[in-house]
C-alpha atoms as a PDB file:
ATOM      1  CA  MET A   1     -56.374 -63.075 121.300  1.00  0.00           C
ATOM      2  CA  THR A   2     -57.771 -63.274 117.731  1.00  0.00           C
ATOM      3  CA  PRO A   3     -57.982 -66.844 117.146  1.00  0.00           C
ATOM      4  CA  GLY A   4     -55.632 -67.647 114.060  1.00  0.00           C
ATOM      5  CA  ALA A   5     -53.646 -64.210 113.984  1.00  0.00           C
ATOM      6  CA  GLY A   6     -50.663 -66.165 114.498  1.00  0.00           C
ATOM      7  CA  LEU A   7     -47.784 -64.535 115.110  1.00  0.00           C
ATOM      8  CA  CYS A   8     -49.332 -61.009 115.352  1.00  0.00           C
ATOM      9  CA  GLN A   9     -51.065 -62.053 118.918  1.00  0.00           C
ATOM     10  CA  THR A  10     -47.006 -62.690 120.666  1.00  0.00           C
ATOM     11  CA  CYS A  11     -45.439 -59.955 118.755  1.00  0.00           C
ATOM     12  CA  ALA A  12     -44.174 -56.711 120.032  1.00  0.00           C
ATOM     13  CA  TRP A  13     -44.994 -54.649 117.319  1.00  0.00           C
ATOM     14  CA  SER A  14     -48.335 -55.569 116.981  1.00  0.00           C
ATOM     15  CA  ARG A  15     -51.870 -53.852 118.163  1.00  0.00           C
ATOM     16  CA  VAL A  16     -54.968 -54.556 118.480  1.00  0.00           C
ATOM     17  CA  VAL A  17     -57.631 -52.170 116.551  1.00  0.00           C
ATOM     18  CA  GLU A  18     -61.219 -52.422 117.345  1.00  0.00           C
ATOM     19  CA  SER A  19     -63.721 -50.780 114.340  1.00  0.00           C
ATOM     20  CA  ALA A  20     -67.020 -49.671 115.894  1.00  0.00           C
ATOM     21  CA  ARG A  21     -68.931 -52.707 114.502  1.00  0.00           C
ATOM     22  CA  GLY A  22     -66.177 -54.783 116.975  1.00  0.00           C
ATOM     23  CA  SER A  23     -64.472 -56.440 114.215  1.00  0.00           C
ATOM     24  CA  ARG A  24     -60.305 -56.839 115.658  1.00  0.00           C
ATOM     25  CA  PHE A  25     -57.393 -55.821 113.393  1.00  0.00           C
ATOM     26  CA  TYR A  26     -53.702 -56.259 114.243  1.00  0.00           C
ATOM     27  CA  LEU A  27     -51.345 -53.140 113.340  1.00  0.00           C
ATOM     28  CA  CYS A  28     -48.300 -53.863 112.519  1.00  0.00           C
ATOM     29  CA  LYS A  29     -46.094 -50.892 114.126  1.00  0.00           C
ATOM     30  CA  ARG A  30     -43.489 -52.133 112.175  1.00  0.00           C
ATOM     31  CA  SER A  31     -45.423 -50.338 109.308  1.00  0.00           C
ATOM     32  CA  GLU A  32     -44.709 -46.920 110.618  1.00  0.00           C
ATOM     33  CA  THR A  33     -40.629 -46.863 109.532  1.00  0.00           C
ATOM     34  CA  ASP A  34     -40.611 -49.287 106.751  1.00  0.00           C
ATOM     35  CA  PRO A  35     -42.859 -50.028 103.828  1.00  0.00           C
ATOM     36  CA  ARG A  36     -41.301 -53.792 104.061  1.00  0.00           C
ATOM     37  CA  PHE A  37     -44.403 -54.478 106.461  1.00  0.00           C
ATOM     38  CA  LEU A  38     -48.144 -53.792 105.937  1.00  0.00           C
ATOM     39  CA  LYS A  39     -50.275 -52.341 108.011  1.00  0.00           C
ATOM     40  CA  TYR A  40     -52.506 -54.547 108.844  1.00  0.00           C
ATOM     41  CA  PRO A  41     -50.952 -57.936 107.492  1.00  0.00           C
ATOM     42  CA  PRO A  42     -54.021 -60.632 105.955  1.00  0.00           C
ATOM     43  CA  LEU A  43     -54.440 -62.850 108.640  1.00  0.00           C
ATOM     44  CA  PRO A  44     -52.545 -65.722 110.105  1.00  0.00           C
ATOM     45  CA  VAL A  45     -48.724 -64.510 109.716  1.00  0.00           C
ATOM     46  CA  LEU A  46     -46.844 -67.162 110.075  1.00  0.00           C
ATOM     47  CA  ALA A  47     -43.338 -65.671 109.416  1.00  0.00           C
ATOM     48  CA  CYS A  48     -42.443 -62.066 109.749  1.00  0.00           C
ATOM     49  CA  LEU A  49     -39.049 -60.767 109.288  1.00  0.00           C
ATOM     50  CA  GLY A  50     -39.468 -58.365 111.785  1.00  0.00           C
ATOM     51  CA  TYR A  51     -41.516 -60.623 114.076  1.00  0.00           C
ATOM     52  CA  GLU A  52     -40.608 -59.855 118.552  1.00  0.00           C
ATOM     53  CA  LYS A  53     -42.100 -61.447 120.904  1.00  0.00           C
ATOM     54  CA  THR A  54     -43.407 -59.569 123.375  1.00  0.00           C
ATOM     55  CA  PRO A  55     -41.464 -60.451 127.048  1.00  0.00           C
ATOM     56  CA  GLU A  56     -43.430 -62.578 129.538  1.00  0.00           C
ATOM     57  CA  GLY A  57     -45.502 -61.211 131.732  1.00  0.00           C
ATOM     58  CA  GLN A  58     -46.921 -58.279 129.209  1.00  0.00           C
ATOM     59  CA  ASP A  59     -50.556 -57.986 128.598  1.00  0.00           C
ATOM     60  CA  GLY A  60     -49.596 -57.912 124.130  1.00  0.00           C
ATOM     61  CA  GLU A  61     -49.971 -53.336 124.850  1.00  0.00           C
ATOM     62  CA  ALA A  62     -45.546 -54.093 125.359  1.00  0.00           C
ATOM     63  CA  GLU A  63     -43.725 -51.244 123.779  1.00  0.00           C
ATOM     64  CA  ALA A  64     -42.230 -51.909 120.826  1.00  0.00           C
ATOM     65  CA  PRO A  65     -38.873 -51.820 120.416  1.00  0.00           C
ATOM     66  CA  THR A  66     -36.757 -48.900 119.106  1.00  0.00           C
ATOM     67  CA  GLU A  67     -34.275 -50.223 116.922  1.00  0.00           C
ATOM     68  CA  VAL A  68     -35.479 -52.138 113.065  1.00  0.00           C
ATOM     69  CA  THR A  69     -33.294 -54.418 111.455  1.00  0.00           C
END
């Protein structure tokens, strides 16, 4: 996990994307269906209406919930 990423580190809706140069970004999968969310939010994210904690025992690649509220 990237130090300083905030809520994105433990959000079920985020996915880590690594560039060819080794930079790591957090992709918000909520942005695919909801324009209120940025595809790559500026870090650290300290508050987010769409945050859902990744279930315990998951490694950050949990399947995102299907309902957007």
